[in-house]
PDB file of C-alpha atoms and ligand atoms in Angstrom:
ATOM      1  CA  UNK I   1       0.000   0.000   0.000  1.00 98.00           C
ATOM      2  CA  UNK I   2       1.147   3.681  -0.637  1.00 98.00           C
ATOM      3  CA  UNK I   3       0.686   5.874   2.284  1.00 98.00           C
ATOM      4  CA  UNK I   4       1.038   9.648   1.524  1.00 98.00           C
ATOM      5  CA  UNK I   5       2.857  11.899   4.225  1.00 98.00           C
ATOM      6  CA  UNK I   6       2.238  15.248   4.012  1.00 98.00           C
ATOM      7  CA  UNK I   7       4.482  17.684   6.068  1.00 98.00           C
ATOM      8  CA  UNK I   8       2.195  20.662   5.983  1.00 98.00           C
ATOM      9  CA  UNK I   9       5.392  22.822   6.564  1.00 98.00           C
ATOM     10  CA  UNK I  10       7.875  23.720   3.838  1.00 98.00           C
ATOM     11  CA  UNK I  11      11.075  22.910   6.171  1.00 97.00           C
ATOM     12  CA  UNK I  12      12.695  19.359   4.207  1.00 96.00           C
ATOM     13  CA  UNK I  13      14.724  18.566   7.003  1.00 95.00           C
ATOM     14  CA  UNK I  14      11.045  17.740   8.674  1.00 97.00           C
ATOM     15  CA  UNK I  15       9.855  15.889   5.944  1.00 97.00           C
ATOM     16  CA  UNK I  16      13.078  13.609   5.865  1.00 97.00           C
ATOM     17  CA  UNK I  17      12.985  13.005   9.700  1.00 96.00           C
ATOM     18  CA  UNK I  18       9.355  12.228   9.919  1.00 97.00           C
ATOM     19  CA  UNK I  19      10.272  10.118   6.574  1.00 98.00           C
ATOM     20  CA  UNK I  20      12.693   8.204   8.742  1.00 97.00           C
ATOM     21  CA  UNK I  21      10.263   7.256  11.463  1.00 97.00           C
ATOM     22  CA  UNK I  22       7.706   6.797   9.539  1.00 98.00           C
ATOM     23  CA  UNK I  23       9.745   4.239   7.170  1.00 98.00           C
ATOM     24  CA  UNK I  24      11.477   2.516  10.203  1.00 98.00           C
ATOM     25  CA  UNK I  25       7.743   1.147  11.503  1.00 98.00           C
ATOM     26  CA  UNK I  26       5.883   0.838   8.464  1.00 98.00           C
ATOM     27  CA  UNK I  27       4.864  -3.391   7.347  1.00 98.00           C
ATOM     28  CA  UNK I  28       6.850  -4.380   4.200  1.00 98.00           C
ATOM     29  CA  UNK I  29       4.210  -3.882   1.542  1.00 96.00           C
ATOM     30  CA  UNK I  30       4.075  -0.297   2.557  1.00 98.00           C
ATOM     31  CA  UNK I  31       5.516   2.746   0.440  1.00 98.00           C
ATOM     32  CA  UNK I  32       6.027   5.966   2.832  1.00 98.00           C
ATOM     33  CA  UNK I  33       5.430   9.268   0.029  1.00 98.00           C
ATOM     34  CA  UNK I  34       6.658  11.843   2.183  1.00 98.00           C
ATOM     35  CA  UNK I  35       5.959  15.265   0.400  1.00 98.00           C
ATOM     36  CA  UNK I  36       5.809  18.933   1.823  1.00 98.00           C
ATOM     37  CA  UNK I  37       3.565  22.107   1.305  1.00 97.00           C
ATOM     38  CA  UNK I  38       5.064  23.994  -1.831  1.00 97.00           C
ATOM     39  CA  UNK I  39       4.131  27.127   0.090  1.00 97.00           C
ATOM     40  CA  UNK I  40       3.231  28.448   3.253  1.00 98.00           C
ATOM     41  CA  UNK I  41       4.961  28.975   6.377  1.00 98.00           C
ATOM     42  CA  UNK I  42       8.363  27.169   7.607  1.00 98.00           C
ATOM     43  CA  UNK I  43       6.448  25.627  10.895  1.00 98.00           C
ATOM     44  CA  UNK I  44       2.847  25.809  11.788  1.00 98.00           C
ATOM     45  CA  UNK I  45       2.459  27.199  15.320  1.00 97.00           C
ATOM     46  CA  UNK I  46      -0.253  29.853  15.235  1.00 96.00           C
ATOM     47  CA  UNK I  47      -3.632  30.245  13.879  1.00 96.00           C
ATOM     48  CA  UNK I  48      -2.187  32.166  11.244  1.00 97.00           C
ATOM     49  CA  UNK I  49       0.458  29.866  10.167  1.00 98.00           C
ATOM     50  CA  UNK I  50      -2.078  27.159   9.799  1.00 98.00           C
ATOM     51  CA  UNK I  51      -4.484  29.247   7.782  1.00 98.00           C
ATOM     52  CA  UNK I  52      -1.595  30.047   5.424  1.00 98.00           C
ATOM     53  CA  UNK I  53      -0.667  26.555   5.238  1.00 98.00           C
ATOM     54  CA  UNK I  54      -3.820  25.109   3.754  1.00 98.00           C
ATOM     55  CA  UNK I  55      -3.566  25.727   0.596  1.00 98.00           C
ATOM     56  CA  UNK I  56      -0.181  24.375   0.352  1.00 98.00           C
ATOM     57  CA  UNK I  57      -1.168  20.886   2.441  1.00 98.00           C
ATOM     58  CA  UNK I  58      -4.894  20.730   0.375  1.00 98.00           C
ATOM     59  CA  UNK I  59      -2.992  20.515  -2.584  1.00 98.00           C
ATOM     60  CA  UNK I  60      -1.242  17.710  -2.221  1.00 98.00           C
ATOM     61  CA  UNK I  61      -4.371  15.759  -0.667  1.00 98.00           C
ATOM     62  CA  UNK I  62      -5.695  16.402  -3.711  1.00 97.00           C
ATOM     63  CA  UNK I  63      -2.517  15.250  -5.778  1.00 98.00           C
ATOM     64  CA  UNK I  64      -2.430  12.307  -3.449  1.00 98.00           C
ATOM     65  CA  UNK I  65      -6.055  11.477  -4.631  1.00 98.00           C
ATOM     66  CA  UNK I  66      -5.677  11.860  -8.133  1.00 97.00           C
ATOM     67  CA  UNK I  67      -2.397   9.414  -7.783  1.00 98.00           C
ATOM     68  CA  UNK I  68      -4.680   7.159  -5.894  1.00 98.00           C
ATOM     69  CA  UNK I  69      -2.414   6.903  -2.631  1.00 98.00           C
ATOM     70  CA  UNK I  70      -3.983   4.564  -0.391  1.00 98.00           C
ATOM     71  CA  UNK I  71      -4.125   7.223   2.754  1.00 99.00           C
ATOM     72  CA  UNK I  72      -3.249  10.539   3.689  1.00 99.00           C
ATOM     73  CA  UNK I  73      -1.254  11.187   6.939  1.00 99.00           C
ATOM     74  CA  UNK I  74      -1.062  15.283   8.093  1.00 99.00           C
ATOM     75  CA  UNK I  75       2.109  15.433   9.863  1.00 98.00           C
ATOM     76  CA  UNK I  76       1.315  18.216  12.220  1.00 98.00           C
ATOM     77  CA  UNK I  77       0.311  18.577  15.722  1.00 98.00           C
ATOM     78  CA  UNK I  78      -2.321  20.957  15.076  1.00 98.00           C
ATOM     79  CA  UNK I  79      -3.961  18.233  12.647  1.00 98.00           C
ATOM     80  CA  UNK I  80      -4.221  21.549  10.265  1.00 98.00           C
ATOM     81  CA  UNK I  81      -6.981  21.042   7.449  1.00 98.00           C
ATOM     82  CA  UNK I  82      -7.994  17.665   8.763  1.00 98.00           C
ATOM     83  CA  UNK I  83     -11.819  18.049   8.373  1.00 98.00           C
ATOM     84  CA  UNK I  84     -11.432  19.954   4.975  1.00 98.00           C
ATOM     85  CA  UNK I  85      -8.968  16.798   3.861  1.00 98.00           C
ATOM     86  CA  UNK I  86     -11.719  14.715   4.666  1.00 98.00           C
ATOM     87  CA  UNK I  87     -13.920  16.065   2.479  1.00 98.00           C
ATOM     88  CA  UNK I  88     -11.938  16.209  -0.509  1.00 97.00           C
ATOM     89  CA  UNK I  89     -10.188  12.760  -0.254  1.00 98.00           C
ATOM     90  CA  UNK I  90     -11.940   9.236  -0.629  1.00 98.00           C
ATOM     91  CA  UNK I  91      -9.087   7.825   0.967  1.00 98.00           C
ATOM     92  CA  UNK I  92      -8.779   8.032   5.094  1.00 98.00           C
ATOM     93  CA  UNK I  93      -6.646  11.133   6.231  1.00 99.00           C
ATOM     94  CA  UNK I  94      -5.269  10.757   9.737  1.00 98.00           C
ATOM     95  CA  UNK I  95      -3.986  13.483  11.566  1.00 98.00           C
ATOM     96  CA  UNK I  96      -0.880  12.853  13.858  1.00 98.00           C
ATOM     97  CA  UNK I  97      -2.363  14.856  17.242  1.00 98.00           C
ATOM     98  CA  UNK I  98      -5.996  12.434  16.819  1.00 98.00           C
ATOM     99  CA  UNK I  99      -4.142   9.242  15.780  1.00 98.00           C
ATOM    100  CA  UNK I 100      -1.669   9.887  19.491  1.00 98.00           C
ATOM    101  CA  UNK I 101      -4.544  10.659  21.430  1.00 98.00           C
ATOM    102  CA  UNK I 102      -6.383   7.388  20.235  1.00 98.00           C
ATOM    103  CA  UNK I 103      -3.438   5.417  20.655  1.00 98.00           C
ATOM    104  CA  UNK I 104      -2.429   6.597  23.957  1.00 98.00           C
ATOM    105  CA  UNK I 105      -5.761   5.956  25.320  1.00 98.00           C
ATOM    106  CA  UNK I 106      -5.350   1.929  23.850  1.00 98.00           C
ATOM    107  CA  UNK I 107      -2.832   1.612  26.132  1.00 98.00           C
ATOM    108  CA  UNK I 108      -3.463   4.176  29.098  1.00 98.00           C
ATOM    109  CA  UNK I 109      -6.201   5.562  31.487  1.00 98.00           C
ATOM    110  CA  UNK I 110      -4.452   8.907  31.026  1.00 98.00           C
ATOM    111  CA  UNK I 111      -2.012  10.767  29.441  1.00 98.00           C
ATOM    112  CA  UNK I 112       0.142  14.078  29.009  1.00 98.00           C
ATOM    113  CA  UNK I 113       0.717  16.224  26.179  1.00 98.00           C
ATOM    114  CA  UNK I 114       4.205  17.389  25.596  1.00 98.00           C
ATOM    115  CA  UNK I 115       4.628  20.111  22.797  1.00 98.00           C
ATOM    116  CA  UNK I 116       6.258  23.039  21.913  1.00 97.00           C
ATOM    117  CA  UNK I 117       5.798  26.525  22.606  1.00 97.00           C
ATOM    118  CA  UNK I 118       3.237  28.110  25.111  1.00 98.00           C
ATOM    119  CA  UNK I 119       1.193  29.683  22.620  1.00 97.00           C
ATOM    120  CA  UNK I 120       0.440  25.771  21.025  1.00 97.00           C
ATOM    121  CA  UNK I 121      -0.970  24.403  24.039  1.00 98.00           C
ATOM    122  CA  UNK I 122      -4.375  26.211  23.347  1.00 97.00           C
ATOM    123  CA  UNK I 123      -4.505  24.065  20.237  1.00 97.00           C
ATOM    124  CA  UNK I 124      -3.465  21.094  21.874  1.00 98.00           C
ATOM    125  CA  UNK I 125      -6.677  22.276  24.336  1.00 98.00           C
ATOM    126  CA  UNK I 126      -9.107  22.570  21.425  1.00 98.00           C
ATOM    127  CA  UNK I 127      -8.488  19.356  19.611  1.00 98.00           C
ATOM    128  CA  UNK I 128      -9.017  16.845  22.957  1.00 98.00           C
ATOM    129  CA  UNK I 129     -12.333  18.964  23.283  1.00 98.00           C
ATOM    130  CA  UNK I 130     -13.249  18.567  19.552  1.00 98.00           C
ATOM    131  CA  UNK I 131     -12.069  14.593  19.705  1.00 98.00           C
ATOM    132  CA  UNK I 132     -13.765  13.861  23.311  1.00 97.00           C
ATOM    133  CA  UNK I 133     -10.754  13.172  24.553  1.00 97.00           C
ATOM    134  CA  UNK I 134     -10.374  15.900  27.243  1.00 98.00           C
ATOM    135  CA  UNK I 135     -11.037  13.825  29.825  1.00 98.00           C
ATOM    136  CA  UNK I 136      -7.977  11.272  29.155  1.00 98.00           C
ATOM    137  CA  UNK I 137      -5.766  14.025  28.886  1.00 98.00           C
ATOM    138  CA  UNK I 138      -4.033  15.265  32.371  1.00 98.00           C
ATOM    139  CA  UNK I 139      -2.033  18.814  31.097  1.00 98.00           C
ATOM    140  CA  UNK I 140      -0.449  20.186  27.869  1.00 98.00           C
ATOM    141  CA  UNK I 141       2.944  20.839  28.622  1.00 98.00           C
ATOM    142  CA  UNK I 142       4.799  23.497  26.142  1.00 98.00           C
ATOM    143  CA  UNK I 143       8.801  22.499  26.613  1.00 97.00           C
ATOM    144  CA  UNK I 144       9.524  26.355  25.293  1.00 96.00           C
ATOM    145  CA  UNK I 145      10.822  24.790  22.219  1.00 96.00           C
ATOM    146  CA  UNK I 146       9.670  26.207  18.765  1.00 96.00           C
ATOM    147  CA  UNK I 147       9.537  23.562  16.035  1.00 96.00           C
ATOM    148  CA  UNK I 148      12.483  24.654  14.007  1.00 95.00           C
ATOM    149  CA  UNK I 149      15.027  24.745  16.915  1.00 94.00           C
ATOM    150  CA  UNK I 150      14.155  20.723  16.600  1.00 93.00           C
ATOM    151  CA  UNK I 151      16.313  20.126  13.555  1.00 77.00           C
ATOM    152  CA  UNK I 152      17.107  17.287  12.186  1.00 73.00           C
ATOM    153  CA  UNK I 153      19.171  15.990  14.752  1.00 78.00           C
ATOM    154  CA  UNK I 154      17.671  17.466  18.125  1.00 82.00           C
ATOM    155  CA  UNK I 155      20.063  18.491  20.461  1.00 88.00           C
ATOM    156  CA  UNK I 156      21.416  16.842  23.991  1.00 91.00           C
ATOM    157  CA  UNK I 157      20.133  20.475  25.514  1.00 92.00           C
ATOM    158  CA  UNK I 158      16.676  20.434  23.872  1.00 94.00           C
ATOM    159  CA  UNK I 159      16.114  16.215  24.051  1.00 95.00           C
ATOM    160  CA  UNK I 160      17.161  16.581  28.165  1.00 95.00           C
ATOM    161  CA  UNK I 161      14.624  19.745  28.104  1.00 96.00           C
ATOM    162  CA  UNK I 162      11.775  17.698  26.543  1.00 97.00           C
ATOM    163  CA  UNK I 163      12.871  14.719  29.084  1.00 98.00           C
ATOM    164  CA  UNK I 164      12.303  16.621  32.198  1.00 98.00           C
ATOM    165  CA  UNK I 165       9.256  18.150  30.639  1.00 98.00           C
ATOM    166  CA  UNK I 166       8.090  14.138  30.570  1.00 98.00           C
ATOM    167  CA  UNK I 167       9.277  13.644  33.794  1.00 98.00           C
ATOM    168  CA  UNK I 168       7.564  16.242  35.267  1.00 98.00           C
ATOM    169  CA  UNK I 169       4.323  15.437  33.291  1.00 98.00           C
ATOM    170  CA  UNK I 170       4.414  11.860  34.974  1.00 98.00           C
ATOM    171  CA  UNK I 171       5.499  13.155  38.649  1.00 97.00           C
ATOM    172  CA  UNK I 172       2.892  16.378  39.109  1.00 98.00           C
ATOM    173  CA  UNK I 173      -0.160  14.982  36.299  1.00 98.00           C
ATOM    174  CA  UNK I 174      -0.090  11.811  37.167  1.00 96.00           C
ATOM    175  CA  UNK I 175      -0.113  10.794  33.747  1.00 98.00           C
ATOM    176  CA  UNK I 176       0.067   6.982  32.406  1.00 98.00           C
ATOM    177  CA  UNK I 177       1.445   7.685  28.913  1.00 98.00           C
ATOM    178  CA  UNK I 178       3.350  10.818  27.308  1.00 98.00           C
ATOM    179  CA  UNK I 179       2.080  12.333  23.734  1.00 98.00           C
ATOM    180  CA  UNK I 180       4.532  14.132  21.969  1.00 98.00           C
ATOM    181  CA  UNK I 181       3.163  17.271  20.247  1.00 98.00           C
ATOM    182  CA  UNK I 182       5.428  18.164  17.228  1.00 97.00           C
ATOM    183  CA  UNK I 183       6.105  15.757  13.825  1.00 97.00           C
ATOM    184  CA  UNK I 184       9.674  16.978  15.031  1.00 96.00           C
ATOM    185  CA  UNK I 185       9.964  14.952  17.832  1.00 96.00           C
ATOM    186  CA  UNK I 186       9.539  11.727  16.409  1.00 94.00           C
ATOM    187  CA  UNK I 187      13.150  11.327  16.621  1.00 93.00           C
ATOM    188  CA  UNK I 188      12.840  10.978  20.396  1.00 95.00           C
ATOM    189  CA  UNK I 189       9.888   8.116  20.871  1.00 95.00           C
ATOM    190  CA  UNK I 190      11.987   5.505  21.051  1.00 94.00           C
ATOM    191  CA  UNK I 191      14.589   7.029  23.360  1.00 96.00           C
ATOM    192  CA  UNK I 192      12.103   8.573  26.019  1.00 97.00           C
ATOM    193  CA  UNK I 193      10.364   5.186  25.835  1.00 97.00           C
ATOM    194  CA  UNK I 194      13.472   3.620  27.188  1.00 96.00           C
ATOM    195  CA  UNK I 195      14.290   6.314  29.389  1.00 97.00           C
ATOM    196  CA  UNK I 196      10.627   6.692  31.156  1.00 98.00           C
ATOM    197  CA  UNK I 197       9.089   3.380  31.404  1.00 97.00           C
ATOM    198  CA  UNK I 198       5.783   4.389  30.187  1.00 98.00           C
ATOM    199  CA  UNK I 199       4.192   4.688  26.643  1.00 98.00           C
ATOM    200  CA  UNK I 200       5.350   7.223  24.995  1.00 98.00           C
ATOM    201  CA  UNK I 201       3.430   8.053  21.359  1.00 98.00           C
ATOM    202  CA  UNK I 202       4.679   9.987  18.353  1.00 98.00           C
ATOM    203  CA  UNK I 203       1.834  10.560  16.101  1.00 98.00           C
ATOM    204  CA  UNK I 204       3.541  10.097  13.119  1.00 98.00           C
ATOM    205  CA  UNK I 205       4.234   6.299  13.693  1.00 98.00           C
ATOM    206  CA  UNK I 206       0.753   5.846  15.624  1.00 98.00           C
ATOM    207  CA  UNK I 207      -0.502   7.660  11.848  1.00 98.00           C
ATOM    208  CA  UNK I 208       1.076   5.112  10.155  1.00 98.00           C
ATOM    209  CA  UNK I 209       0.474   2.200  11.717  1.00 98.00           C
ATOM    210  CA  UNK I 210      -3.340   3.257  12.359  1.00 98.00           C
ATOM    211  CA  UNK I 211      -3.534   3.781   8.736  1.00 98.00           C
ATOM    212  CA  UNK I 212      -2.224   0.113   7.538  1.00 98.00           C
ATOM    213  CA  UNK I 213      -4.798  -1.031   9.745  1.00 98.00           C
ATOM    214  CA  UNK I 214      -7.461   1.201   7.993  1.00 98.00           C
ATOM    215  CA  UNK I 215      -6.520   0.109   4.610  1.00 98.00           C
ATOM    216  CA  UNK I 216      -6.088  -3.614   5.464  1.00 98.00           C
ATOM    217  CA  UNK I 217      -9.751  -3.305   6.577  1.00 98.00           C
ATOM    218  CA  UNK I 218     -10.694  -1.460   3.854  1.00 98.00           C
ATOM    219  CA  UNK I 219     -12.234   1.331   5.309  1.00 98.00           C
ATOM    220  CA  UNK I 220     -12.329   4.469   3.255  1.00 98.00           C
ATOM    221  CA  UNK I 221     -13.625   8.233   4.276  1.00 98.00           C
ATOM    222  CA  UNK I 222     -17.304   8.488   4.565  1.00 98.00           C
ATOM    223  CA  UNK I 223     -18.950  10.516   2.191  1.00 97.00           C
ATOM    224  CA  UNK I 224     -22.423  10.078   4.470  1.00 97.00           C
ATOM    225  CA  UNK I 225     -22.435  13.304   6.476  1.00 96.00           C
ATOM    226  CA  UNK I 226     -19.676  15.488   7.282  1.00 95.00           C
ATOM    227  CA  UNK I 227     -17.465  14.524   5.117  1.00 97.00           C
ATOM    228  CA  UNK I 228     -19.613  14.301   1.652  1.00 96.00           C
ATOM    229  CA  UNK I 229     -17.589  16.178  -1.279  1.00 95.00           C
ATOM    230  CA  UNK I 230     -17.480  19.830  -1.390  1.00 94.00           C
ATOM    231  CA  UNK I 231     -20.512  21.154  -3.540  1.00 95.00           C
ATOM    232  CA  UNK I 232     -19.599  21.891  -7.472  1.00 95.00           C
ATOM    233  CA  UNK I 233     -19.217  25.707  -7.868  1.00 95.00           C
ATOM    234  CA  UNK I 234     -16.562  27.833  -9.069  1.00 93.00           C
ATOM    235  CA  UNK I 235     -13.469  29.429  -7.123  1.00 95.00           C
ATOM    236  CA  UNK I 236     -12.014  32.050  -8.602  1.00 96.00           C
ATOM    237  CA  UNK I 237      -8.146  33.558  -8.472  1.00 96.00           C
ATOM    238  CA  UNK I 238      -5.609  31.971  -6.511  1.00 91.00           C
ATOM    239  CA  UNK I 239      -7.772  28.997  -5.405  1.00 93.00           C
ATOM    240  CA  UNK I 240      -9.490  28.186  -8.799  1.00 94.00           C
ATOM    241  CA  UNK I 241      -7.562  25.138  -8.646  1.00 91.00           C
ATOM    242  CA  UNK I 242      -9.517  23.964  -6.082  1.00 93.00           C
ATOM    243  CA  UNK I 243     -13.097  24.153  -7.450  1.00 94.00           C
ATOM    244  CA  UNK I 244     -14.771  21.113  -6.772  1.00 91.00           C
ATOM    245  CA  UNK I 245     -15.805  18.989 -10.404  1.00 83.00           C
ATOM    246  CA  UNK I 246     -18.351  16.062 -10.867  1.00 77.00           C
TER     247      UNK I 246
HETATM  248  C1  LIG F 301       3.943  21.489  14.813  1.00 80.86           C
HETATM  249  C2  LIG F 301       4.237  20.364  14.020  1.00 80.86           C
HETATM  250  O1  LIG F 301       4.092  19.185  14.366  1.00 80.86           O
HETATM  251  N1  LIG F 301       4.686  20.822  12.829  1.00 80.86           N
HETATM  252  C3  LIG F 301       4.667  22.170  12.872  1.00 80.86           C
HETATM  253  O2  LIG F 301       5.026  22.914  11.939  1.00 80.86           O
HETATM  254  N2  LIG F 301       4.175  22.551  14.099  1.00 80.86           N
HETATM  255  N3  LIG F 301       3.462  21.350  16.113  1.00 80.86           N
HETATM  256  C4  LIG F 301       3.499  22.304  17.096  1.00 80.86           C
HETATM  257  N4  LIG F 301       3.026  21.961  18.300  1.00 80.86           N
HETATM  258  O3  LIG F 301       3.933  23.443  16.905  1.00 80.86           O
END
């Protein structure tokens, strides 16, 4: 199966590190497309940054689509566009932040979110509301950290930050299991898993793996509801490419 993942971002040294992680625990029979937005923002960590990265990330749902990719994974912790995917895309589209909180709560009562800066945690906040999953979530913890000072290979200084932001997490929340809340952390799952004893999910492997298991079952998006196709009308200027056809 070909799974696309889309770094809504435009920063490559994301897309290859999520590439890595996501290649190191996908099946054999599974192809990891990792693509980026051609435009928009560097890192998505305000409600402007996500706006402006829509277009970027909607096009390449639809590209994935018209390639017939067998899912979509959104590789952000804001799951940016992830309703609007949806719509557009017959295939499933799982978003990194609601495919951690799922699988953290398969193998936990409770769990902590660990993400980036302050001004993300509100985000974070929304999401567990909008998913029902507020009540399984103890805190969202912001480690100070913006995305892009977690290049490709995160340093001792930030991965010890991050650790103690975990630690902490487990000592004063009480929490069972640690979410990570950046696509660049995913470097650091298996490391803090070691380190903390607990479960500790990156949502770009839980995306991956939750999406083989989607496809083997062949499940697709619903187009009952919510998620039915956009109506046919016309867009005009930039966005004309996205006008909806029969
Ligand atoms: C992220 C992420 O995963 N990618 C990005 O650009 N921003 N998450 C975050 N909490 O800021």
């Amino acid at each position: 199966m070909r799974i696309q993942l889309i770094n809504p971002n435009t920063t490559d040294d994301m897309t290859a590190k999520m590439a890595v992680a996501a290649r190191q625990v996908a099946s054999a029979g599974t192809q990891i497309l990792a693509v980026q937005s051609s435009t928009g923002p560097a890192s998505i960590e305000s409600a402007s940054d996500e706006a402006l990265a829509l277009p970027g990330l909607l096009a390449r749902i639809q590209a994935g689509e018209a390639m017939g990719v067998d899912a979509h994974v959104i590789a952000c912790f804001g799951d940016p566009g992830l309703r609007a995917a949806r719509e557009m895309a017959r295939a499933p589209v799982i978003g990194i932040a609601e495919a951690a909180m799922q699988m953290a709560c398969l193998v936990s009562a409770s769990f902590s979110v660990v993400t980036t800066l302050e001004r993300t945690v509100a985000t974070a906040e929304r999401l567990l509301r909008d998913y029902g999953m507020a009540a399984r979530c103890r805190r969202v913890r912001a480690t100070g950290i913006a995305v892009l000072e977690l290049e490709a290979q995160t340093s001792n200084a930030l991965r010890q930050k991050i650790r103690a932001e975990c630690e902490r997490a487990l000592a004063e929340d009480g929490a069972g299991a640690i979410v990570l809340g950046c696509a660049g952390m995913a470097d650091l799952c298996s490391e803090l898993t070691a380190q903390l004893g607990v479960p500790v999910i990156d949502g770009v492997t839980a995306a991956v793996k939750l999406a083989e298991a989607l496809v083997g079952l062949g499940m697709r998006t619903s187009k009952q509801g919510d998620y039915a196709p956009p109506l046919i009308k016309p867009f005009t200027g930039a966005m004309a490419q996205f006008a909806p056809s029969a």
